[in-house]
mmCIF file of C-alpha atoms and ligand atoms in Angstrom:
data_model
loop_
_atom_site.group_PDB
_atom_site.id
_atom_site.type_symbol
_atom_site.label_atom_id
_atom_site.label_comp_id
_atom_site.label_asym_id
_atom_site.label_seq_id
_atom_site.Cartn_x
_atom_site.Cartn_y
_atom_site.Cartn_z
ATOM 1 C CA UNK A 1325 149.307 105.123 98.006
ATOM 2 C CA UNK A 1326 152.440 106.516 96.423
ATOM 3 C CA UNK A 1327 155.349 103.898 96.541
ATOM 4 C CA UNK A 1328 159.133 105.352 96.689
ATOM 5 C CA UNK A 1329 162.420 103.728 96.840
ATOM 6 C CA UNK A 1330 165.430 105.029 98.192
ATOM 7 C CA UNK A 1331 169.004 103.499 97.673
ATOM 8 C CA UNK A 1332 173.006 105.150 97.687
ATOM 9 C CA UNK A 1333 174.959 104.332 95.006
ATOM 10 C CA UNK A 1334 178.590 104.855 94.281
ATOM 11 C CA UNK A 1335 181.099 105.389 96.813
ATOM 12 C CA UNK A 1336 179.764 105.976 100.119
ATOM 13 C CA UNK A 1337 180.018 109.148 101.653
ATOM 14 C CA UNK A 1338 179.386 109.779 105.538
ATOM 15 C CA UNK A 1339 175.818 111.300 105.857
ATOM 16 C CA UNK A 1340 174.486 109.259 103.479
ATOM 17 C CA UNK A 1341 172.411 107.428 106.506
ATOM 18 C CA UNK A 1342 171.027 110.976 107.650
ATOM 19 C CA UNK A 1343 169.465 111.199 103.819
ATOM 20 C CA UNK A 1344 168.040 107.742 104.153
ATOM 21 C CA UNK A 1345 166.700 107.915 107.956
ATOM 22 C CA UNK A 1346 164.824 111.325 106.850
ATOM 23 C CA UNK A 1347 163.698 109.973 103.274
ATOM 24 C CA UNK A 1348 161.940 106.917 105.083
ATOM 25 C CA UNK A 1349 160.152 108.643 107.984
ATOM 26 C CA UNK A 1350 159.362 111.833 105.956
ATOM 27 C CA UNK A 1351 157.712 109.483 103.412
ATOM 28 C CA UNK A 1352 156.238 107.161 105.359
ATOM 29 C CA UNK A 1353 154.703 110.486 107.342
ATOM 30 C CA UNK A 1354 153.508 111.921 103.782
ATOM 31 C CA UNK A 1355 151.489 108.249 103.683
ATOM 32 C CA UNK A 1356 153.977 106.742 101.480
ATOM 33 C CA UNK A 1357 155.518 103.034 101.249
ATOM 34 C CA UNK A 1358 158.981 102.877 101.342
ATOM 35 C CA UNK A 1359 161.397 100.710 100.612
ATOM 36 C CA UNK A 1360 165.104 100.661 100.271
ATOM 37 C CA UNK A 1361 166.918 99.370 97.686
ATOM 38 C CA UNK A 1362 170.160 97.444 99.054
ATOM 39 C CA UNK A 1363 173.954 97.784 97.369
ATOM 40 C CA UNK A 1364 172.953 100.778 94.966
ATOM 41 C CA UNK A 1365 171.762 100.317 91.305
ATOM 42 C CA UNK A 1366 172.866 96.768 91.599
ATOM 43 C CA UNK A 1367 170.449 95.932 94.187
ATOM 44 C CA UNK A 1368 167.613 97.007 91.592
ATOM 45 C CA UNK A 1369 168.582 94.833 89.187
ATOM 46 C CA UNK A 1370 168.831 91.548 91.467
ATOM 47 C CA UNK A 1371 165.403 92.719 93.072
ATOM 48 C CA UNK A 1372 164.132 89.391 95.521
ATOM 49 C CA UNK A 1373 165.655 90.512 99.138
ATOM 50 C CA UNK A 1374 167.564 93.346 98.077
ATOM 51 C CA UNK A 1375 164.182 95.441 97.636
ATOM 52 C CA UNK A 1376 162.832 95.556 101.376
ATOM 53 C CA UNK A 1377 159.814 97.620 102.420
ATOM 54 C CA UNK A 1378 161.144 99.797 105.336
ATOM 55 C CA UNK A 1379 159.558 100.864 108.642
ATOM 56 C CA UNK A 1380 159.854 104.027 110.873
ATOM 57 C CA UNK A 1381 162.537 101.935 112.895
ATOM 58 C CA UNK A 1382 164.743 100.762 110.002
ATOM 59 C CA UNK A 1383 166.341 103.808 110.340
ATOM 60 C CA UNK A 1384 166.411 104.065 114.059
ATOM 61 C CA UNK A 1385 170.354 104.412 114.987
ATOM 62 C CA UNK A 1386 171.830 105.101 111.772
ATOM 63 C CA UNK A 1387 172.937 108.470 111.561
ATOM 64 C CA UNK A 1388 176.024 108.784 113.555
ATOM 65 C CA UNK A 1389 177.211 106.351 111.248
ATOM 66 C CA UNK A 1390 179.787 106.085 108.670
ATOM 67 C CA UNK A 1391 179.484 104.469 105.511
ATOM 68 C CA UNK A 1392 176.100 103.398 104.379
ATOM 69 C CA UNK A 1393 174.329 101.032 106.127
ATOM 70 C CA UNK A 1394 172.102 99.825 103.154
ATOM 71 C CA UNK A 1395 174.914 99.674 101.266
ATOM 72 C CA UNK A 1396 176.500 101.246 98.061
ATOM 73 C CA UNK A 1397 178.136 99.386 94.862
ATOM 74 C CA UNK A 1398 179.808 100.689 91.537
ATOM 75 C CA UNK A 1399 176.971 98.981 89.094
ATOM 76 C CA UNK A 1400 178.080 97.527 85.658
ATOM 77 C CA UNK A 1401 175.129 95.575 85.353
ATOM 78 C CA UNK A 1402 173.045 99.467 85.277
ATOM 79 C CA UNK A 1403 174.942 100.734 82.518
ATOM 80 C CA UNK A 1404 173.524 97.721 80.025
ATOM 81 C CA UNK A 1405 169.694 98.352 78.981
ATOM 82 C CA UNK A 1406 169.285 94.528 80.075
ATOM 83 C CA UNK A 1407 170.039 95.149 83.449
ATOM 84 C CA UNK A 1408 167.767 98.333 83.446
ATOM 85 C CA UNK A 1409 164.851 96.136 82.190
ATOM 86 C CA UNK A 1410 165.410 93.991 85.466
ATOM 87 C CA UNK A 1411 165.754 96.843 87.564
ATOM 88 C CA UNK A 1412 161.791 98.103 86.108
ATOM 89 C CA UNK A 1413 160.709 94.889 86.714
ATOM 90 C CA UNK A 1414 161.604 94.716 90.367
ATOM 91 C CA UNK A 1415 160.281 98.074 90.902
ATOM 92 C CA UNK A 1416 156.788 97.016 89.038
ATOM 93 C CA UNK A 1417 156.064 93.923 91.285
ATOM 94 C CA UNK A 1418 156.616 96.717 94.078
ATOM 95 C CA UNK A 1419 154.387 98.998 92.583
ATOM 96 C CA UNK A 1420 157.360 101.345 93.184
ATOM 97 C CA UNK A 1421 157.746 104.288 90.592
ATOM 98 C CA UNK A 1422 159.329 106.801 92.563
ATOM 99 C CA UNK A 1423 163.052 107.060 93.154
ATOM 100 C CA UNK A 1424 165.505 109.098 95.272
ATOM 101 C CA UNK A 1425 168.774 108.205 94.628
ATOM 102 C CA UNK A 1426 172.002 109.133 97.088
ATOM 103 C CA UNK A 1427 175.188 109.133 94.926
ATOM 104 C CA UNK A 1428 177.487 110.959 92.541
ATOM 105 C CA UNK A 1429 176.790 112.278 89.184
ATOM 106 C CA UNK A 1430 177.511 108.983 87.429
ATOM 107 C CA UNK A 1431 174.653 107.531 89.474
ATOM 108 C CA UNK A 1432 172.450 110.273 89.095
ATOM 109 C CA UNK A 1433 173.076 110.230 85.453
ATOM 110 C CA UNK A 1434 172.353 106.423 84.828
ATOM 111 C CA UNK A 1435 169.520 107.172 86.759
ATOM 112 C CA UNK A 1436 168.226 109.620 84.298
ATOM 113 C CA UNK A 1437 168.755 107.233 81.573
ATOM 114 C CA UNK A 1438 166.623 104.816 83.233
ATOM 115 C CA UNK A 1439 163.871 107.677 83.944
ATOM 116 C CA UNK A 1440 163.511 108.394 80.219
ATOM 117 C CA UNK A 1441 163.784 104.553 79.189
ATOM 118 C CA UNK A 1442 161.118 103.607 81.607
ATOM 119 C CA UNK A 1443 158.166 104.021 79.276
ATOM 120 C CA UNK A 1444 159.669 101.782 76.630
ATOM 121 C CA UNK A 1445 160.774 99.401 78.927
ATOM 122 C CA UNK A 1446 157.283 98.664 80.471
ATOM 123 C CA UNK A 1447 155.536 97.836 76.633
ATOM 124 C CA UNK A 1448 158.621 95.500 76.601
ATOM 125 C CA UNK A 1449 157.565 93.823 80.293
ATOM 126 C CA UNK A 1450 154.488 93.823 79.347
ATOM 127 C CA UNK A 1451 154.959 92.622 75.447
ATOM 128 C CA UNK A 1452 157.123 89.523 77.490
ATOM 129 C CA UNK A 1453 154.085 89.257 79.506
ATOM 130 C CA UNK A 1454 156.239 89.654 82.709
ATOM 131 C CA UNK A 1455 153.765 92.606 83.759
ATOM 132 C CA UNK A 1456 150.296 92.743 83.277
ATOM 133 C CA UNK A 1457 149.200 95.980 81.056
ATOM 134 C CA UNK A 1458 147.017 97.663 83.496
ATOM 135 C CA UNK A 1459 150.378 97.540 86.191
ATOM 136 C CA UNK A 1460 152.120 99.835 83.570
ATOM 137 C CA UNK A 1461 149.594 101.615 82.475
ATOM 138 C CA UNK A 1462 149.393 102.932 86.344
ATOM 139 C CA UNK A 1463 152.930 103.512 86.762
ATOM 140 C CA UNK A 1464 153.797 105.143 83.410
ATOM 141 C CA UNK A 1465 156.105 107.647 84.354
ATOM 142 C CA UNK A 1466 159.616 107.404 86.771
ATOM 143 C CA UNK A 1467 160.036 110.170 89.075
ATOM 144 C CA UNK A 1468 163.279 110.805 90.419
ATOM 145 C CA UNK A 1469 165.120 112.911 92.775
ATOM 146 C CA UNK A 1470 168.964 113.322 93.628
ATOM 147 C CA UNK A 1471 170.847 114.150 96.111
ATOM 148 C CA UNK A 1472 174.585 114.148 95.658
ATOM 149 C CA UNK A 1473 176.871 111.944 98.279
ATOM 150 C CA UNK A 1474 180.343 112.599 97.192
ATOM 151 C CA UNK A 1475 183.027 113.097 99.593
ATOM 152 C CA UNK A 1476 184.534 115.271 96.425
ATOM 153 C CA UNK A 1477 181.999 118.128 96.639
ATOM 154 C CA UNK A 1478 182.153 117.794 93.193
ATOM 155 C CA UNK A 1479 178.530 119.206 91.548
ATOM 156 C CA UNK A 1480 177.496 121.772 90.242
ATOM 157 C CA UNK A 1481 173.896 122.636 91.752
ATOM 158 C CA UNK A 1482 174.689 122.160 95.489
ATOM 159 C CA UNK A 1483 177.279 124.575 97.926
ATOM 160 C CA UNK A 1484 178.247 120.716 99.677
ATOM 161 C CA UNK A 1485 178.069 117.298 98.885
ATOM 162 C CA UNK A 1486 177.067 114.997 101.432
ATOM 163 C CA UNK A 1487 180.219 113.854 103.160
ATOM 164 C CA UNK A 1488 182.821 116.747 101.841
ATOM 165 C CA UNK A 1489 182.708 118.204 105.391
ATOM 166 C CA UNK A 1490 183.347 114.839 107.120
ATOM 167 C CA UNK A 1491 186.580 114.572 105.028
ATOM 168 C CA UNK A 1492 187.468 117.738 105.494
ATOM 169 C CA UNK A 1493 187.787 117.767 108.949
ATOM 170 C CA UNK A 1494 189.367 114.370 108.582
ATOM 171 C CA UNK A 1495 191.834 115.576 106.223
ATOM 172 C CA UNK A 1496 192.768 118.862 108.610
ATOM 173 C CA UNK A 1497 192.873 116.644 111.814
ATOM 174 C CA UNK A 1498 195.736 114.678 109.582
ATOM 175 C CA UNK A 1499 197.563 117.810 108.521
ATOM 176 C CA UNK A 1500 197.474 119.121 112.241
ATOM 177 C CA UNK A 1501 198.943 115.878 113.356
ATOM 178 C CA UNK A 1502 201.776 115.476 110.472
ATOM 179 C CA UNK A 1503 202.410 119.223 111.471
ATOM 180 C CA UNK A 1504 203.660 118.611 114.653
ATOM 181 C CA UNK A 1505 206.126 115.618 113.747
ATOM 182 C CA UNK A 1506 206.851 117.611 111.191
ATOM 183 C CA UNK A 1507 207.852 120.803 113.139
ATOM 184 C CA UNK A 1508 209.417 118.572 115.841
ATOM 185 C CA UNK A 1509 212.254 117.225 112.466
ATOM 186 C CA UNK A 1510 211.996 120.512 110.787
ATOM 187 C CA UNK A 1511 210.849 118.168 108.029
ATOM 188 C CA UNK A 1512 208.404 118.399 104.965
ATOM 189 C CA UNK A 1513 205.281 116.955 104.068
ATOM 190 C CA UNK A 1514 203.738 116.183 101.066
ATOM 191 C CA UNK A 1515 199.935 115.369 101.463
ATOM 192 C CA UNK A 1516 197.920 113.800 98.856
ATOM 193 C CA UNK A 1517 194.141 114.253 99.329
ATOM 194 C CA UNK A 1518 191.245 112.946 97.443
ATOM 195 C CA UNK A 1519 189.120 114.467 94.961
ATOM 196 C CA UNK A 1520 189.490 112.732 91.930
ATOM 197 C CA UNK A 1521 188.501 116.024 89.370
ATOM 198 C CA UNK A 1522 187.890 118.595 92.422
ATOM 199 C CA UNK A 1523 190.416 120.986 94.378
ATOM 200 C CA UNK A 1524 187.871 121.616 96.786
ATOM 201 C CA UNK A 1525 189.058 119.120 99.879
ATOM 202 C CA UNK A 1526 192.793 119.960 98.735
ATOM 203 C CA UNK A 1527 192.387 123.950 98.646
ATOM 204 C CA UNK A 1528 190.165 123.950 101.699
ATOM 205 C CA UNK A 1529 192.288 121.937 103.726
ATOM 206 C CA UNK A 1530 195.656 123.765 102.854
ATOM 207 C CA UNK A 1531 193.633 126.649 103.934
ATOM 208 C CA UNK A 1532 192.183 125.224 107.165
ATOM 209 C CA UNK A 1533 195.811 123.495 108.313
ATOM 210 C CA UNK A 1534 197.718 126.161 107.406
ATOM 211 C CA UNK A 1535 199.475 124.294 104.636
ATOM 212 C CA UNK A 1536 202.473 126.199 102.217
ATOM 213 C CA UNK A 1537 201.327 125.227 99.051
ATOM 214 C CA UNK A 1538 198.520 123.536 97.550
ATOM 215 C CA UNK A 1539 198.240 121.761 93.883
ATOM 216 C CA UNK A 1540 194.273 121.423 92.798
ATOM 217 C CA UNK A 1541 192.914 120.739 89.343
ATOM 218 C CA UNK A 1542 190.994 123.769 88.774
ATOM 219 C CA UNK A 1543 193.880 126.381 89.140
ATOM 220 C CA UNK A 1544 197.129 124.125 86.836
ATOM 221 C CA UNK A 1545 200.521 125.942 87.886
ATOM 222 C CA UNK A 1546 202.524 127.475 85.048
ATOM 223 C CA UNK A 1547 205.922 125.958 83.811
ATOM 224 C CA UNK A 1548 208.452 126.977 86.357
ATOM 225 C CA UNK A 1549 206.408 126.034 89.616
ATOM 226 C CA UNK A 1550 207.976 124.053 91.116
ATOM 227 C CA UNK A 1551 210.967 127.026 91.937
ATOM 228 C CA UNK A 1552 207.881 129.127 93.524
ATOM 229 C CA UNK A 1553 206.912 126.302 95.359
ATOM 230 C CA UNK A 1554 210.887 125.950 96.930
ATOM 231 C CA UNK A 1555 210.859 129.461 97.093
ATOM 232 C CA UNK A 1556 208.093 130.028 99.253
ATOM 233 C CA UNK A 1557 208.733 126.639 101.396
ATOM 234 C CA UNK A 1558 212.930 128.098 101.933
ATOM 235 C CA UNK A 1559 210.990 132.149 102.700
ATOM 236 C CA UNK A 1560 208.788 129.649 104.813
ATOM 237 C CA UNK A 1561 212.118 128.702 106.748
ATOM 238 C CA UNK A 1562 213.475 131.478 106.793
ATOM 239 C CA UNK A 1563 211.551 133.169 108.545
ATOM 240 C CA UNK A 1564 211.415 130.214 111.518
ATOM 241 C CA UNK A 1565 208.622 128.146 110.135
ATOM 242 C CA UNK A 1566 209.941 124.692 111.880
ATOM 243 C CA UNK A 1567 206.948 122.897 109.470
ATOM 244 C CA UNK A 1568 206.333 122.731 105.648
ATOM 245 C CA UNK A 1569 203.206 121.012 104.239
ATOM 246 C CA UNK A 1570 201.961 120.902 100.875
ATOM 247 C CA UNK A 1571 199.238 119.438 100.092
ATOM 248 C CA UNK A 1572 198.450 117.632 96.557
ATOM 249 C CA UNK A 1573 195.009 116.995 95.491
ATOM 250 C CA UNK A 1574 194.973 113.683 93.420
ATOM 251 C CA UNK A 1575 194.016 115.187 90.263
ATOM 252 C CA UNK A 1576 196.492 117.731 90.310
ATOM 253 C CA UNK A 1577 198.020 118.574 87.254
ATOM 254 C CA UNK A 1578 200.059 121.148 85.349
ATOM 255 C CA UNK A 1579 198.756 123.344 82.384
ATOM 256 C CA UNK A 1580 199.936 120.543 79.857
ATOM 257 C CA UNK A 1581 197.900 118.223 81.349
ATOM 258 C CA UNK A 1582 200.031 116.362 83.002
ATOM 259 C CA UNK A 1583 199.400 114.608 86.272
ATOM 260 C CA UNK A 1584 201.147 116.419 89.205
ATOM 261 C CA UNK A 1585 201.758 113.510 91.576
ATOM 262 C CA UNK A 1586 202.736 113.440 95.217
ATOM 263 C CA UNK A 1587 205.802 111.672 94.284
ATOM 264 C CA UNK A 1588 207.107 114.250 92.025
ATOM 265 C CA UNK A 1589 206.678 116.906 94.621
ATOM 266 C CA UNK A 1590 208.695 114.852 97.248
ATOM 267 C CA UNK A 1591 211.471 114.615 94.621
ATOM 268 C CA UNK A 1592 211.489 117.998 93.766
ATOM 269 C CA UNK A 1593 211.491 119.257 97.446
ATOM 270 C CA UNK A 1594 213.843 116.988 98.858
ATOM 271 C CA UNK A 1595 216.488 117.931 95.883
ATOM 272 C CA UNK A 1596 216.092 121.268 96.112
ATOM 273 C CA UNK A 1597 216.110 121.986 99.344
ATOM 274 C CA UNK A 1598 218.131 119.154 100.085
ATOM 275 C CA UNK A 1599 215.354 118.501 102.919
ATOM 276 C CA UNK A 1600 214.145 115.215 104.745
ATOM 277 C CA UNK A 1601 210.376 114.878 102.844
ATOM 278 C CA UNK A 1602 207.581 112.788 103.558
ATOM 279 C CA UNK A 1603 204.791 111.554 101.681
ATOM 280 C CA UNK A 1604 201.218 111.298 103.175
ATOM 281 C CA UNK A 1605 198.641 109.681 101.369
ATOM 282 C CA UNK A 1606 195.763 110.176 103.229
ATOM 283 C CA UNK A 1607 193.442 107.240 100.876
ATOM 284 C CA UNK A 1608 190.354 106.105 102.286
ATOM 285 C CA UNK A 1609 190.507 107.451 105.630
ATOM 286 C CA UNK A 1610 189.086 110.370 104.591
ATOM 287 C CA UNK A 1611 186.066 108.990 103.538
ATOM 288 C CA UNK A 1612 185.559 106.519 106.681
ATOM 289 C CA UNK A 1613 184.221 107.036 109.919
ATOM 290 C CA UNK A 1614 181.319 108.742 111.923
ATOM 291 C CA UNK A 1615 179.596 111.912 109.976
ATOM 292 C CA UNK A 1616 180.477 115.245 111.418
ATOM 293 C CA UNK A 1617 177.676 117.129 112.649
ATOM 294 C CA UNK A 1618 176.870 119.031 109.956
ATOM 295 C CA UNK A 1619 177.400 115.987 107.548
ATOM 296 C CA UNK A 1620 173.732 115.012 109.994
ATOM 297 C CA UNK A 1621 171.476 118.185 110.016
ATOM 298 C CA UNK A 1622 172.117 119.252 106.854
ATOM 299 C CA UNK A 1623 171.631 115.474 105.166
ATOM 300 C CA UNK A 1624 168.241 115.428 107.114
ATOM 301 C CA UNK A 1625 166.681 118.596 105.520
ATOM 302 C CA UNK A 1626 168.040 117.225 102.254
ATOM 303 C CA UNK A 1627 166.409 114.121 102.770
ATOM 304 C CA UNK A 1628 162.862 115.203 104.097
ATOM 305 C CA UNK A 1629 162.890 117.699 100.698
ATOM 306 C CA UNK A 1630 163.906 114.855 98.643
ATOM 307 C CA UNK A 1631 161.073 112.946 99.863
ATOM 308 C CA UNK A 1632 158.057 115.174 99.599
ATOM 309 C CA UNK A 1633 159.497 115.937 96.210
ATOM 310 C CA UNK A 1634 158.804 112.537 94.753
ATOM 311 C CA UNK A 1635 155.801 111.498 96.842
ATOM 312 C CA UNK A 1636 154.299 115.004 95.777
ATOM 313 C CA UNK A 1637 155.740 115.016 92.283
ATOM 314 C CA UNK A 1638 152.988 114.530 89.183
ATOM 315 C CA UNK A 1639 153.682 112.824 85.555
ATOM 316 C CA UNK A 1640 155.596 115.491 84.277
ATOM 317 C CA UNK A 1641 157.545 116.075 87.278
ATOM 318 C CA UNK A 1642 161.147 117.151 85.827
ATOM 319 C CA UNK A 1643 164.031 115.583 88.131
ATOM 320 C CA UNK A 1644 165.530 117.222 90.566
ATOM 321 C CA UNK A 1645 168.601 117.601 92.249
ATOM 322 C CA UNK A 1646 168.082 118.782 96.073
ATOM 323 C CA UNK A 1647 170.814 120.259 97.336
ATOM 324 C CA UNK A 1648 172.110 123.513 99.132
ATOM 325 C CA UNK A 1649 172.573 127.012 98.278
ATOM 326 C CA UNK A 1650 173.416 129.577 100.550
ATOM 327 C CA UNK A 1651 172.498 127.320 103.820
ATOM 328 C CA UNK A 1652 169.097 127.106 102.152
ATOM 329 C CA UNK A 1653 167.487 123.747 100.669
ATOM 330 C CA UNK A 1654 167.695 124.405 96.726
ATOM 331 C CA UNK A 1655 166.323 122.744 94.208
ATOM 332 C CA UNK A 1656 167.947 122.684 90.726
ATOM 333 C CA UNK A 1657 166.967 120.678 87.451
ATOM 334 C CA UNK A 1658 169.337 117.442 87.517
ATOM 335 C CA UNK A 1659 170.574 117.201 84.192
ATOM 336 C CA UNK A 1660 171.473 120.894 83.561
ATOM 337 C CA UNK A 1661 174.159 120.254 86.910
ATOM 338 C CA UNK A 1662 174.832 117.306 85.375
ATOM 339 C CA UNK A 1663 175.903 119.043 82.227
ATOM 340 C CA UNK A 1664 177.119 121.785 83.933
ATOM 341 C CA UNK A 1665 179.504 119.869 86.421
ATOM 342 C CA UNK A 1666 180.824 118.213 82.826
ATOM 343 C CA UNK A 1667 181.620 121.155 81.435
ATOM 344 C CA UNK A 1668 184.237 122.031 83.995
ATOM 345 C CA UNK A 1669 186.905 119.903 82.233
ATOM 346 C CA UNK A 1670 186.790 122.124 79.364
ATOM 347 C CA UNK A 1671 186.842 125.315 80.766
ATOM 348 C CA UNK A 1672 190.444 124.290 82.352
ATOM 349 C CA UNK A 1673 191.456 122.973 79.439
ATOM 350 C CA UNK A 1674 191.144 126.146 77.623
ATOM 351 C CA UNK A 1675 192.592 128.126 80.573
ATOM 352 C CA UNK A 1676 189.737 129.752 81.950
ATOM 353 C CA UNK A 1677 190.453 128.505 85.517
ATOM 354 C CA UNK A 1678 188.953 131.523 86.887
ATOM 355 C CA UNK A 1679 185.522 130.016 85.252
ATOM 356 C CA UNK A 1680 186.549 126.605 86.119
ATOM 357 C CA UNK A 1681 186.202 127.533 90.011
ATOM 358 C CA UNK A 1682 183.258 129.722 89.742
ATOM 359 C CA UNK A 1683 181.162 126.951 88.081
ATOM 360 C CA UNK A 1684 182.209 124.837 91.451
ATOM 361 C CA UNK A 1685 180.163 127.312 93.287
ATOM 362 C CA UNK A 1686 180.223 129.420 96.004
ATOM 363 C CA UNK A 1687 182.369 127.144 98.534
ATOM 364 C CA UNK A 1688 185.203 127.957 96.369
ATOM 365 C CA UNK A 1689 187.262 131.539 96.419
ATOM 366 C CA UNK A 1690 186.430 132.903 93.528
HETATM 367 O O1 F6P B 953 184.396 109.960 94.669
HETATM 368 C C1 F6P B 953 184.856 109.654 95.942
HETATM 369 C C2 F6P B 953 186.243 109.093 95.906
HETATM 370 O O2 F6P B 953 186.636 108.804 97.224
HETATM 371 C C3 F6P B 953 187.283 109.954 95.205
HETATM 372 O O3 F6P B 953 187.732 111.014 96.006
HETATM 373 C C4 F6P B 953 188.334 108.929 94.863
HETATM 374 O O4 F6P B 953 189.073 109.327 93.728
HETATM 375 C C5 F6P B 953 187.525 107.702 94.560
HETATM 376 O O5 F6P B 953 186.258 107.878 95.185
HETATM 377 C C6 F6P B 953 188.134 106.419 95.055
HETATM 378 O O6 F6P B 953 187.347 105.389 94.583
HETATM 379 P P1 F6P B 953 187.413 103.893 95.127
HETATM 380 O O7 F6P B 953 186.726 103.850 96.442
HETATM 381 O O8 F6P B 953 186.716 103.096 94.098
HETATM 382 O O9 F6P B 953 188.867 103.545 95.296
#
C-alpha cells in the first residue's frame, strides 16, 4: 500500500483546507495511507505527534475555513541538511515516501532539494543504523507533488494560486468601503496591498474597485510619475469624481529600483493637491478569513489531481506542480516554474516589463 503525506507550508493561504480535505479522501479512495504532516516542513523534522495517520473524517468540516487547520510554519530547521535527515527519518518509520506539499515556491523548492537528497540520505540512516537496509531499499525514491498556496498568485505554471481570489475579494470589499468615506470627505486614499514581488492583487483590485491609479512591481513608472499620478487624480476631480483611491502594491517600485511606498504617495498627494490623504494598509486581513467559493472547488480538483499523481506516480516520476490553466487542471514540471517564476526579477530589471507580466500568465493583461 502506497503511503503519502500531505502538509502546507509557508504562509497560509485560504483554500489550503479544500487541498488537504480532497488529498486525504482522494488517497485514501485510491487505497492509500495518509497522513498529515502538522506545522509545515517543521513538523517533518520533529516527526513523534506531528506525523498523524488521517481518516476520511479528519477532514470533515474544514473547508469553509480560513487559515490552515493542520497548520503552516516558515521552517529554518528545513533549509539545514541535518534537519532534512530528520525529516527522512520520520517519513521512513512511516513507510511514507510520497509527498504533496501546499505552499509557495520557497517550500516547493526546499522540497525539491529534499527529493533529490533523499537517496543519499537513506545510506546515511541506514550507515547510522537508524533504518534497517531493506526499509530503504523499498522506499528509494521521493515523489513529490505541489500545489502552490500563495495569497500572491505569484507562480509561474498555474492561472491562480490558492487563496489569491479570497484576498482579492477581501481587498475590493476594503476599497468599496474606504470609497464611500472617502467620497462622503472628498478625500484620498492610498491603499497598500500585499504581494510581496507580484502586482497581481494590486492591479486586479484597482481594476475591480475602480481605483485611479495603481503602483505594481511588474510595470515601474518612469521619472516624473508622480505629476501623472496628480494629474489624473485633479482630471479625476474635475470632472466630479467625489473619491480618489490609489492603490500601492507592497513591492512597488520605480525604474531605479527604488521602493515606492505608501507613505511617499500620501506625501506627494496631499502636497500637491493640497488634499486631506489617507493611508490604508490593508496587512493581514487580506489573507484571513473564510475561503471564497472558488478558493473551495477549484482547491478540491487541485487536490484530488495532486493525489492520484503521487499515489500513481513510479520511480522516475518527475515532480509536478498541479495547478490551473485555462479553468482546466494542468500539470507542469515543478522546477522549470520554479525557475521560471525566478526569472521574473530580471526581466524587470532590464525593462522588459511587457515580458515581466506575460511570464505571470494569463490572469494578467498582457
Ligand atoms: O506570501 C504571502 C504574504 O502574505 C505576502 O503577500 C506578504 O508579503 C507576506 O506573506 C507576509 O508575510 P508574514 O506573514 O510573514 O508577515
Amino acid at each position: 500500500r502506497p503511503a503519502i503525506a500531505v502538509l502546507t507550508s509557508g504562509g497560509d493561504a485560504p483554500g489550503m483546507n479544500a487541498v488537504v480535505r480532497a488529498v486525504v479522501r482522494t488517497a485514501i479512495g485510491a487505497g492509500a495511507d495518509v497522513f498529515a504532516v502538522y506545522e509545515g516542513l517543521q513538523g517533518l523534522v520533529d516527526g513523534g505527534q506531528r506525523i498523524e495517520r488521517f481518516g476520511w473524517s479528519s477532514v470533515g468540516s474544514v473547508q469553509h475555513r480560513g487559515g490552515t487547520v493542520i497548520g503552516t510554519a516558515r521552517s529554518a530547521d528545513f533549509r539545514t541538511r541535518e534537519g532534512r535527515r530528520r525529516a527522512a527519518l520520520h517519513l521512513l518509520e512511516r513507510g511514507i515516501d510520497r509527498l504533496v506539499v501546499v505552499g509557495g515556491d520557497g517550500s516547493l523548492t526546499g522540497t525539491d532539494v529534499f527529493r533529490s537528497e533523499w537517496p543519499d540520505l537513506l545510506d546515511e540512516l541506514v550507515e547510522a543504523g537508524e533504518v534497517p537496509a531493506e526499509i530503504a531499499a523499498r522506499h528509494g525514491h521521493l515523489v513529490i507533488a505541489g500545489v502552490v498556496g500563495s495569497i500572491d498568485n505569484d507562480m509561474v505554471g498555474t492561472d491562480m494560486t490558492v487563496g489569491a481570489d479570497t484576498a482579492l475579494h477581501r481587498i475590493v470589499d476594503a476599497i468599496d468601503a474606504l470609497a464611500s468615506t472617502a467620497a462622503s470627505h472628498q478625500r484620498s486614499f492610498v491603499v497598500e496591498v500585499m504581494g510581496r514581488h507580484c502586482g497581481y492583487l494590486a492591479l486586479m483590485s484597482a481594476i475591480a474597485g475602480g481605483a485611479d491609479y495603481v503602483l505594481i512591481p511588474e510595470n515601474p513608472p518612469a521619472d516624473g510619475w508622480e505629476d501623472e499620478m496628480c494629474e489624473r487624480l485633479r482630471a479625476g476631480r474635475a470632472a466630479g469624481r467625489r473619491e480618489s483611491i490609489v492603490v500601492v502594491a507592497e513591492g512597488a517600485t520605480d525604474r531605479h529600483g527604488n521602493p515606492i511606498t505608501s507613505g511617499h504617495v500620501r506625501d506627494v498627494l496631499a502636497e500637491r493637491l493640497a488634499e486631506d490623504v489617507r493611508v490604508t494598509i490593508l496587512g493581514h486581513v487580506q489573507r484571513g478569513g473564510a475561503p471564497s467559493a472558488y478558493d473551495r472547488w477549484m482547491p478540491t480538483l487541485l487536490g484530488h489531481a495532486a493525489a492520484l499523481e503521487v499515489v500513481h506516480a513510479g520511480p522516475d516520476h518527475e515532480p509536478q506542480l498541479i495547478g490551473v490553466r485555462n479553468n482546466r487542471v494542468h500539470r507542469t514540471p515543478l522546477m522549470s516554474a520554479v525557475e521560471r517564476t525566478r526569472q521574473i526579477p530580471g526581466l524587470i530589471q532590464a525593462g522588459d516589463y511587457r515580458a515581466a507580466m506575460a511570464a505571470r500568465g494569463s490572469s494578467f493583461t498582457d
